[in-house]
PDB file of C-alpha atoms in Angstrom:
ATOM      1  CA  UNK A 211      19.248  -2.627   9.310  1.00 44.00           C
ATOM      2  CA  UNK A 212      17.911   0.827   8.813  1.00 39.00           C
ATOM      3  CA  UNK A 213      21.734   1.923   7.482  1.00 41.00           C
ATOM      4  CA  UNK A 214      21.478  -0.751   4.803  1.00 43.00           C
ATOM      5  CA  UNK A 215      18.497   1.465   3.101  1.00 44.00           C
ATOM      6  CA  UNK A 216      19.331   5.227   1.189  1.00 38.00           C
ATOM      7  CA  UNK A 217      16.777   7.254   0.212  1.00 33.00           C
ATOM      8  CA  UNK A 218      14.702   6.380  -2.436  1.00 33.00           C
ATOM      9  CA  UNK A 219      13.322   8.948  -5.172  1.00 31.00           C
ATOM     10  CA  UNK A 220      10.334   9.719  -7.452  1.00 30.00           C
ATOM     11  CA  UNK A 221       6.422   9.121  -5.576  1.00 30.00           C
ATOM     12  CA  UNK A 222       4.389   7.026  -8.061  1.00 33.00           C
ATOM     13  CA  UNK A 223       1.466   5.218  -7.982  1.00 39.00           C
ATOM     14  CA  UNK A 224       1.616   1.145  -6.657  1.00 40.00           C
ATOM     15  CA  UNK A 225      -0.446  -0.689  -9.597  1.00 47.00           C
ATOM     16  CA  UNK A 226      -2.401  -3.745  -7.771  1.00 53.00           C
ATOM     17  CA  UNK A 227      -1.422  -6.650  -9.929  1.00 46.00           C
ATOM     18  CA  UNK A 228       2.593  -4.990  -9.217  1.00 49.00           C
ATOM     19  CA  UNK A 229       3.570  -6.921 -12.807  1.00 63.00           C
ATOM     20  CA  UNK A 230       2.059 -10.400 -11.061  1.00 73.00           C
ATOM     21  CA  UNK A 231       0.574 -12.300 -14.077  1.00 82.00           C
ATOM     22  CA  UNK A 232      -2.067 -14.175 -11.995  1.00 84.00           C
ATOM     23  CA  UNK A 233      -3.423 -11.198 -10.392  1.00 85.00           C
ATOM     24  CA  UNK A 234      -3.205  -9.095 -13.830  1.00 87.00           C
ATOM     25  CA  UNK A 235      -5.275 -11.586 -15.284  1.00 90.00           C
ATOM     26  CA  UNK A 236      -7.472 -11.625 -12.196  1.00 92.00           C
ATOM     27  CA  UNK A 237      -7.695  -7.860 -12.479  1.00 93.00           C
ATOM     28  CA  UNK A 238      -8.610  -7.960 -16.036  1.00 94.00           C
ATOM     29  CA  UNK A 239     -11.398 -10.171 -14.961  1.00 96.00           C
ATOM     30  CA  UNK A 240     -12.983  -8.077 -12.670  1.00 96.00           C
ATOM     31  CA  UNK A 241     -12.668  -5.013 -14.551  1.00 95.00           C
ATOM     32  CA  UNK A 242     -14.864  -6.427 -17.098  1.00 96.00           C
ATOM     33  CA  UNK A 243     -17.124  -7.828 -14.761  1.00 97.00           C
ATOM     34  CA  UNK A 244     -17.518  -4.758 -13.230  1.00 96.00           C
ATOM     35  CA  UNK A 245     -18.193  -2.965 -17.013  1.00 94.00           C
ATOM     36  CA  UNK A 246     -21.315  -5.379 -17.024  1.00 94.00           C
ATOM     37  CA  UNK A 247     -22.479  -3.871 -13.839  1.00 93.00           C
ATOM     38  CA  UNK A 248     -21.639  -7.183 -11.724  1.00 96.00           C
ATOM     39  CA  UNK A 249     -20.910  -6.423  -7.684  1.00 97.00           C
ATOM     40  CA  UNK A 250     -17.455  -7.168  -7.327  1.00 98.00           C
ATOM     41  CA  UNK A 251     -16.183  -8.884  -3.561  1.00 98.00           C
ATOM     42  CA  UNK A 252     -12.294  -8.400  -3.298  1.00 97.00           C
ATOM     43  CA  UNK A 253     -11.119 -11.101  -0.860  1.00 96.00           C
ATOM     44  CA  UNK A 254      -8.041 -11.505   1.019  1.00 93.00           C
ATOM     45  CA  UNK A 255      -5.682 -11.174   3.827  1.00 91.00           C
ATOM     46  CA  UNK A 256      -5.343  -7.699   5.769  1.00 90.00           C
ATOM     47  CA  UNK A 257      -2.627  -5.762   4.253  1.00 89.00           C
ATOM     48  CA  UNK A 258      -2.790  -7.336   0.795  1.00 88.00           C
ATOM     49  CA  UNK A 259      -3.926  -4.263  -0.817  1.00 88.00           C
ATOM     50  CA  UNK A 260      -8.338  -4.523  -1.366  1.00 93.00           C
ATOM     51  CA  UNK A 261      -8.521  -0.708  -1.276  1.00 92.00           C
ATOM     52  CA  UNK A 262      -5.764  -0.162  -4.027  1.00 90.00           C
ATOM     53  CA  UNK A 263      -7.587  -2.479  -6.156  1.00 93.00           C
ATOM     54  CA  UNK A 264     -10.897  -1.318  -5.432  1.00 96.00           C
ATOM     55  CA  UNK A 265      -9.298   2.356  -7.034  1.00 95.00           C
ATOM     56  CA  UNK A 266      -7.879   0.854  -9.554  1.00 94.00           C
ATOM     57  CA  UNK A 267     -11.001  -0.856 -10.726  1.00 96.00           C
ATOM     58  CA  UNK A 268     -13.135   2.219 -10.343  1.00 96.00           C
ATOM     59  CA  UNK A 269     -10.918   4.330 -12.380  1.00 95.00           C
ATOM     60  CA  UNK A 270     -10.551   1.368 -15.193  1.00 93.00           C
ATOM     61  CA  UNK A 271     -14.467   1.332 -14.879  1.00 93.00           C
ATOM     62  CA  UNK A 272     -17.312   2.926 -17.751  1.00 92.00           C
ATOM     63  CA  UNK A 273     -17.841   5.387 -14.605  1.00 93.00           C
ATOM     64  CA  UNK A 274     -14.117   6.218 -13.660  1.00 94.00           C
ATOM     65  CA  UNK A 275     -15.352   9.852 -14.327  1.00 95.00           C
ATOM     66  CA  UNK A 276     -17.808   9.586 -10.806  1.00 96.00           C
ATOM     67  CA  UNK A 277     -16.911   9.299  -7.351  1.00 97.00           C
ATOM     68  CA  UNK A 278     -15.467   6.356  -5.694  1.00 97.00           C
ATOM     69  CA  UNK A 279     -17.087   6.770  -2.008  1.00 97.00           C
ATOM     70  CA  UNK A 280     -15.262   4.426   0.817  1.00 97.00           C
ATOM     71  CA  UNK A 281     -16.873   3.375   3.430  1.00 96.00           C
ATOM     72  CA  UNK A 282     -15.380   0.780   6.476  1.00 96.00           C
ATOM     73  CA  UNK A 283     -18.281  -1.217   7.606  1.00 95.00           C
ATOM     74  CA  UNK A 284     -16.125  -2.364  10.658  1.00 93.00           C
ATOM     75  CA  UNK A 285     -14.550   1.437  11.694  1.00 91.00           C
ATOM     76  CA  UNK A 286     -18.289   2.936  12.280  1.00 90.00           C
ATOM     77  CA  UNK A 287     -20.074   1.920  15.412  1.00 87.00           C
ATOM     78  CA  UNK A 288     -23.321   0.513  14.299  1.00 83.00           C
ATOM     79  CA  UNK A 289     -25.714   2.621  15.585  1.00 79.00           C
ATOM     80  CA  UNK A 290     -24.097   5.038  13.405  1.00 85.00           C
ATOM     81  CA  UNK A 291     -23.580   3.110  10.514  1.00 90.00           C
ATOM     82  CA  UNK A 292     -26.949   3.563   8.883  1.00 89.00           C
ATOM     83  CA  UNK A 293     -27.117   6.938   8.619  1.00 87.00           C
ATOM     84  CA  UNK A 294     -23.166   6.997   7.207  1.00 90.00           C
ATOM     85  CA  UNK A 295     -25.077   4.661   4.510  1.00 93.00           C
ATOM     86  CA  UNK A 296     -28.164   5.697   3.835  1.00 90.00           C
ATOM     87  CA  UNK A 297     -28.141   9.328   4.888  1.00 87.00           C
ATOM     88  CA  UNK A 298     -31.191  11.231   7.148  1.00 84.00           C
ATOM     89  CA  UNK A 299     -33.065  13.887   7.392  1.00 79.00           C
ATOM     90  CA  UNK A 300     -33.101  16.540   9.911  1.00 72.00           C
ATOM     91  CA  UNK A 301     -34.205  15.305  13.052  1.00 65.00           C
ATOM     92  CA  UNK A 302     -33.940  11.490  12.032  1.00 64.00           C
ATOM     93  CA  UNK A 303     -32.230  10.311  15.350  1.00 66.00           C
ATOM     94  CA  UNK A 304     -30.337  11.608  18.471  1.00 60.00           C
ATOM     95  CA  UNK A 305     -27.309  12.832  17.238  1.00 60.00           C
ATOM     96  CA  UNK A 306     -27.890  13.283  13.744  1.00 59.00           C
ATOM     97  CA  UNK A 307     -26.669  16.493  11.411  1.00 67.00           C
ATOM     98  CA  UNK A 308     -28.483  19.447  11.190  1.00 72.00           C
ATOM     99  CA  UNK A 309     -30.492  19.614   8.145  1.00 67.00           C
ATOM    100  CA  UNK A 310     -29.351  16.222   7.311  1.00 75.00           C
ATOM    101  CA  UNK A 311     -27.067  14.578   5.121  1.00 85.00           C
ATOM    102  CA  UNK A 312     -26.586  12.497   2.175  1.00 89.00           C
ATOM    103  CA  UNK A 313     -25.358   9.260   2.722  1.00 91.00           C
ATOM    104  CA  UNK A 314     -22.910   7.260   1.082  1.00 95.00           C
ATOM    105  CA  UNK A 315     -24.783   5.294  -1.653  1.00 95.00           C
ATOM    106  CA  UNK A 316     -26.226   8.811  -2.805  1.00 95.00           C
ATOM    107  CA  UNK A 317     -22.748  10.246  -2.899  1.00 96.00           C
ATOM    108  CA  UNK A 318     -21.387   7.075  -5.053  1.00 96.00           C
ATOM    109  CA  UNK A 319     -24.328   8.146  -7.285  1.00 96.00           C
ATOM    110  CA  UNK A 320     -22.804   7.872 -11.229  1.00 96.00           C
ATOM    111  CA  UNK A 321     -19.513   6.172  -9.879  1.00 97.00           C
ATOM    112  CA  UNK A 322     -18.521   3.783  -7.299  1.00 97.00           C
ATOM    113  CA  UNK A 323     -19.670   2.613  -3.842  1.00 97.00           C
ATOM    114  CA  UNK A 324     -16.565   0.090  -2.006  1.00 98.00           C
ATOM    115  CA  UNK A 325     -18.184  -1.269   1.104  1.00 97.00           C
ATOM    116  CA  UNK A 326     -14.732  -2.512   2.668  1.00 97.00           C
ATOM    117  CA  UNK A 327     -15.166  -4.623   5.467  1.00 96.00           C
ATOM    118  CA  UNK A 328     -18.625  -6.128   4.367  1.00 97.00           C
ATOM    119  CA  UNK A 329     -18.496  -8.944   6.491  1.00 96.00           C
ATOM    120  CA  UNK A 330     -18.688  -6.959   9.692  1.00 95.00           C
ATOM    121  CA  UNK A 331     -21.570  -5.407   8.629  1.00 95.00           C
ATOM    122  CA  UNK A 332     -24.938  -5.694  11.011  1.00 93.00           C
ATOM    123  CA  UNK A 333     -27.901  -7.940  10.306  1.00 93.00           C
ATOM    124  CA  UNK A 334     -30.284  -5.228  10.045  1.00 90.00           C
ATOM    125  CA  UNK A 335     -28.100  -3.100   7.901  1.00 93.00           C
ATOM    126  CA  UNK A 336     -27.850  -6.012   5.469  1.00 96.00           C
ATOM    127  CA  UNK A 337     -31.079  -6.490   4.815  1.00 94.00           C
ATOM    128  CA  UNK A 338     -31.522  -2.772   3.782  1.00 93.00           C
ATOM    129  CA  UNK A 339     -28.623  -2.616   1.898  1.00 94.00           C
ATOM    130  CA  UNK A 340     -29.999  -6.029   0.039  1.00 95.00           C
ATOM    131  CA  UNK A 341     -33.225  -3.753  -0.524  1.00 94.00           C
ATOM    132  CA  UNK A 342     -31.072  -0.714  -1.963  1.00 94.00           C
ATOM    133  CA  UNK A 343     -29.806  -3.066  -4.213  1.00 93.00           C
ATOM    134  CA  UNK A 344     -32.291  -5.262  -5.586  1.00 94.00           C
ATOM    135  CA  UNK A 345     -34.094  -1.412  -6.383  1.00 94.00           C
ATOM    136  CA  UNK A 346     -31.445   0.779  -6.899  1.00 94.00           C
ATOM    137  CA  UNK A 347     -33.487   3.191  -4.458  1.00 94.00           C
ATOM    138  CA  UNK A 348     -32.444   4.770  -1.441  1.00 93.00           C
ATOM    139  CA  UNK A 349     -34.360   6.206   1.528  1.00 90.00           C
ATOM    140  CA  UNK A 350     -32.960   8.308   3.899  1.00 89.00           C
ATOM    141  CA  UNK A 351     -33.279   7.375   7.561  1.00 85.00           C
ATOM    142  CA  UNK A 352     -36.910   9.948   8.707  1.00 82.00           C
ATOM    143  CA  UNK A 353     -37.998  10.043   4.975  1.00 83.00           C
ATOM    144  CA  UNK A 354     -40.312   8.507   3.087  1.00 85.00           C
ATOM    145  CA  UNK A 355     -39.250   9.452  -0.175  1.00 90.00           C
ATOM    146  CA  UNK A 356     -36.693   7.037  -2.216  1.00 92.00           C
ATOM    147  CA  UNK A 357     -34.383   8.706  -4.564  1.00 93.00           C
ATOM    148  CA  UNK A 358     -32.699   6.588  -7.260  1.00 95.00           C
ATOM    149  CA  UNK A 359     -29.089   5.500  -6.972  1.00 95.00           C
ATOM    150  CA  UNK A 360     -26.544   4.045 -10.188  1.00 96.00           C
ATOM    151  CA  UNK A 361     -23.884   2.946  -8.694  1.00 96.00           C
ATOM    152  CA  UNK A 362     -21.074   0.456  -9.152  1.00 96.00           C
ATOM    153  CA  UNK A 363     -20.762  -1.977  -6.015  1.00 97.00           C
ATOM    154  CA  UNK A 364     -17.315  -3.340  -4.897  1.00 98.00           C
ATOM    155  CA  UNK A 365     -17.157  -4.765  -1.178  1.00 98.00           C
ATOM    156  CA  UNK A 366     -14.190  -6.449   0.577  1.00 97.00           C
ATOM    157  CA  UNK A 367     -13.658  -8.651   3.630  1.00 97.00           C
ATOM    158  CA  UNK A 368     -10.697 -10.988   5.278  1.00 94.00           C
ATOM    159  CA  UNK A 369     -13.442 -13.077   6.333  1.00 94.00           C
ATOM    160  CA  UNK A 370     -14.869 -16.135   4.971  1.00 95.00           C
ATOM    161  CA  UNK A 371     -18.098 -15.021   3.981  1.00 96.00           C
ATOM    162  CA  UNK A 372     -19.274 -18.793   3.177  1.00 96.00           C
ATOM    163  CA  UNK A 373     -18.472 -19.388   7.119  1.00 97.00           C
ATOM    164  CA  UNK A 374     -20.027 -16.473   8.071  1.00 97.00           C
ATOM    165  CA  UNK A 375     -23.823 -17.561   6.171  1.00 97.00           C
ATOM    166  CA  UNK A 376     -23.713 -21.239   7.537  1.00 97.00           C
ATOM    167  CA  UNK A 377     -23.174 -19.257  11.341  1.00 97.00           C
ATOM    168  CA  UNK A 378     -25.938 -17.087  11.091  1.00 96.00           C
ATOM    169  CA  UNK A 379     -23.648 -13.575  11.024  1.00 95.00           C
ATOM    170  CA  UNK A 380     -24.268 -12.777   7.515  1.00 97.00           C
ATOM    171  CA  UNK A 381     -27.469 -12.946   5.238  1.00 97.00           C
ATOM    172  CA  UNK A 382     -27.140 -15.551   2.225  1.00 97.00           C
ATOM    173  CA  UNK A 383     -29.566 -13.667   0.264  1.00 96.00           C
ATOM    174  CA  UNK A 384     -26.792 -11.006   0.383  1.00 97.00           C
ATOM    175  CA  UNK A 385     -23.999 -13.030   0.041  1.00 97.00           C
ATOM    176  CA  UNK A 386     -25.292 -14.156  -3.239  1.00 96.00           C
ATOM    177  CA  UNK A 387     -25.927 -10.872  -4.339  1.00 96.00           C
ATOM    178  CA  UNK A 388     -22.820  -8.667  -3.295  1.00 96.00           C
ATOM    179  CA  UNK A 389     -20.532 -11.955  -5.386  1.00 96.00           C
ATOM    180  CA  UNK A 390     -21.571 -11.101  -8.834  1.00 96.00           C
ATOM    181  CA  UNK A 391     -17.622 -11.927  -9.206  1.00 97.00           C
ATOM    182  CA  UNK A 392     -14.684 -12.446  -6.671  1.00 97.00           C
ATOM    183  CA  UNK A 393     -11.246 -11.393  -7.048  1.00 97.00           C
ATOM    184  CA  UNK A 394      -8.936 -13.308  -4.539  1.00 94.00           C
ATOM    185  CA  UNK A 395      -5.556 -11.049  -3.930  1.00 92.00           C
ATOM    186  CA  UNK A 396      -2.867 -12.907  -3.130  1.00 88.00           C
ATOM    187  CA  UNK A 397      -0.587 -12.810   0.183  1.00 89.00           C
ATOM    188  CA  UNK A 398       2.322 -11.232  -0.411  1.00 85.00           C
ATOM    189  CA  UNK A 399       4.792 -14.382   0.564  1.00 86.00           C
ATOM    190  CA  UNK A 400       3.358 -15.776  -2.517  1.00 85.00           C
ATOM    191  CA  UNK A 401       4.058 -13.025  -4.763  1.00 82.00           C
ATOM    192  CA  UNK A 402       6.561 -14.418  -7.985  1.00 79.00           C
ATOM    193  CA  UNK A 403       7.544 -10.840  -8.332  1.00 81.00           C
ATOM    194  CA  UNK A 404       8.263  -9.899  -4.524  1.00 83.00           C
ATOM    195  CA  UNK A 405      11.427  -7.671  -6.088  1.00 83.00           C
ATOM    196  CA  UNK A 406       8.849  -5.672  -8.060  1.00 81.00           C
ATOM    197  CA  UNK A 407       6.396  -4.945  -5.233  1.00 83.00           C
ATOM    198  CA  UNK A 408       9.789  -3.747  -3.140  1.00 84.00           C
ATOM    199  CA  UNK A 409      10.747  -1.270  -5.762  1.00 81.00           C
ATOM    200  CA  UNK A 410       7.408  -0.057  -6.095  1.00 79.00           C
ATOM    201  CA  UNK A 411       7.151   1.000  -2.228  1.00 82.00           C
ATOM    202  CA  UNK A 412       9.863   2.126  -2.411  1.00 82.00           C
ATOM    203  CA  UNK A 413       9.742   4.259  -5.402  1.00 77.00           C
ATOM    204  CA  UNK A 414       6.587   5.621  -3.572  1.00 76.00           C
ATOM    205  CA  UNK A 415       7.727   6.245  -0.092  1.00 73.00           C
ATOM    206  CA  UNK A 416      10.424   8.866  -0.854  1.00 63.00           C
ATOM    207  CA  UNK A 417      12.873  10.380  -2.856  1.00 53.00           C
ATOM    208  CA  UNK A 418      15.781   9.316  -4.695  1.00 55.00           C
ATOM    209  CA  UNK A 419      15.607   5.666  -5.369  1.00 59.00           C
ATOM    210  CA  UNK A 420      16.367   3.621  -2.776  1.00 67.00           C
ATOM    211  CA  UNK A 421      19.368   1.057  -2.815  1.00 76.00           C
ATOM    212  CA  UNK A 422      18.885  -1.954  -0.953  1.00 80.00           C
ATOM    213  CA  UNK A 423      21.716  -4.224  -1.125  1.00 82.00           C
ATOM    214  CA  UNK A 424      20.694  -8.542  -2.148  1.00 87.00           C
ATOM    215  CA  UNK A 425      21.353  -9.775   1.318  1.00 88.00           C
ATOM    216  CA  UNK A 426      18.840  -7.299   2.779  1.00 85.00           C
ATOM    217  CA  UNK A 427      16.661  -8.267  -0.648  1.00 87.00           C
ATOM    218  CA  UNK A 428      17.267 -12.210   0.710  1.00 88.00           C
ATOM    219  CA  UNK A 429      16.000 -11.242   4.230  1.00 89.00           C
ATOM    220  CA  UNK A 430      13.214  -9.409   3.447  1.00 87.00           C
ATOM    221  CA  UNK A 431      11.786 -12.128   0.755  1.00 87.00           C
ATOM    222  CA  UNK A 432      12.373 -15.140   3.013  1.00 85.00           C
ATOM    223  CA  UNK A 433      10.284 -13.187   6.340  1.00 87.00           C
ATOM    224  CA  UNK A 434       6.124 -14.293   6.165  1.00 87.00           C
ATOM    225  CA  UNK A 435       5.201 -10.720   6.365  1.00 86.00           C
ATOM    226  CA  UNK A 436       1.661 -11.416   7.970  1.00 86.00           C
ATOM    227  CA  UNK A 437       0.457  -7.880   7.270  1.00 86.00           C
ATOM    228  CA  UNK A 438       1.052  -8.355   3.123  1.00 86.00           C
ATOM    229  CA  UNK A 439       2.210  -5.304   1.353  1.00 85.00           C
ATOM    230  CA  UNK A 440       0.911  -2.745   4.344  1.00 87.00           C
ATOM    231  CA  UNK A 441       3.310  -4.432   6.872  1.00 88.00           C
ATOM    232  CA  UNK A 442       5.970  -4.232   4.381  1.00 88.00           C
ATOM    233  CA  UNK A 443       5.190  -0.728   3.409  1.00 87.00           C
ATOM    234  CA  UNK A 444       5.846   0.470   6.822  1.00 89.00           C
ATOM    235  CA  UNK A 445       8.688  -1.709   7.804  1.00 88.00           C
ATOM    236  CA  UNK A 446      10.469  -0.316   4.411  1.00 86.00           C
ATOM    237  CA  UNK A 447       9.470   3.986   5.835  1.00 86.00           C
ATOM    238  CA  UNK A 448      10.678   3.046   9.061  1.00 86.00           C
ATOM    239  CA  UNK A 449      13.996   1.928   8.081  1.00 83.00           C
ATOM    240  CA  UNK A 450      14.144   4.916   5.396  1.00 80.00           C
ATOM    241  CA  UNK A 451      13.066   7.330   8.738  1.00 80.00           C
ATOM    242  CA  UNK A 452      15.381   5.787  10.786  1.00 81.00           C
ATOM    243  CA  UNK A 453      18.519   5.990   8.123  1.00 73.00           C
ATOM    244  CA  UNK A 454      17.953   9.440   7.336  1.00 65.00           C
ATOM    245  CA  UNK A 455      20.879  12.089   8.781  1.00 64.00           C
TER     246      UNK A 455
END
């Protein structure tokens, strides 16, 4: 109940591995696998928190002091994808900025590019983001000059990638080369330290700390919580909206 909740306290910010040891060794791993310049693919349920970690590994990264540049491959409609990507000139297409723009892999230049969403990506724009990568040159959409790009790669998807090569919706040739390593995050109903990752959201969704008495602790811990640590983000501001005076 939304009475059972008071307000919680001081905003902080939600560490990814939320004291687990299993993904704080899995974190470890990827941070130095990113440090040798390997892609990274973050894989996982919706909700269970790809974009924190993606942060997180940026900022633990040799170029934490560059940009980290998002970008949802599924949120864009494709025909406007590749210019969101690789940038344009003026003129380039119908639509496009006047005077151009830079796209994303330029901005990420010196930092880090996280491609969330990978799998829903279009054919075409995988083979010339395979190209970017293999020669760390981009090519704005209407030029014909290539301008060189350092950037860290992370992606992320829900889907299975594997699946999505052996049915034709995703290149192999990329597949192979966006897994340098893979971090699997772990659902949230298989969290050891569920009591943590409660006190964490809530420490970050308002002010004082919360109190949330052990049979609404029992309730919430036995519920599935499809939608990971997102769903239970919400559910936990709702009830603090909803108990406020």
């Amino acid at each position: 109940r939304s009475s059972d909740l008071a307000t919680p306290a001081v905003r902080t910010e939600i560490r990814p591995s939320f004291g687990d040891e299993r993904l704080s060794r899995a974190f470890e791993q990827a941070r130095r696998a990113l440090r040798a310049k390997l892609p990274i693919l973050l894989t996982g349920e919706t909700g269970t928190g790809k974009d924190v970690t993606a942060r997180a590994l940026h900022y633990a990264s040799a170029q934490a002091e560059g940009p980290f540049v998002p970008l949802n491959c599924a949120a864009i409609p494709a025909e406007l994808l590749s210019g969101e990507l690789f940038g344009h000139v003026d003129g380039a297409y119908t639509g496009s900025r006047r005077g151009g723009a830079t796209g994303k892999i330029e901005a990420a230049h010196g930092g880090t590019l996280f491609l969330d969403e990978i799998g829903d990506m279009p054919l075409p724009l995988q083979a010339a983001l395979l190209r970017v990568l293999d020669s760390h040159e981009v090519v704005r959409l209407g030029d014909t000059k290539p301008r060189r790009v350092d950037v860290h790669i992370i992606c992320a998807t829900h889907r299975d990638l594997e699946e999505n090569v052996a049915a034709g919706r995703f290149r192999e040739d990329l597949f192979y080369r966006v897994t340098g390593h893979v971090m699997a995050l772990t659902p949230l109903r298989e969290r050891v330290n569920f009591d943590e990752v409660l006190d964490a959201l809530l420490r970050q969704a308002s002010t004082p700390e919360a109190r949330v008495p052990e049979a609404v602790r029992e309730r919430l811990r036995s519920a599935r919580w499809p939608g990971n640590v997102r769903q239970l983000s919400h559910s936990l501001r709702r009830a603090l909206a909803l108990a406020a005076p």
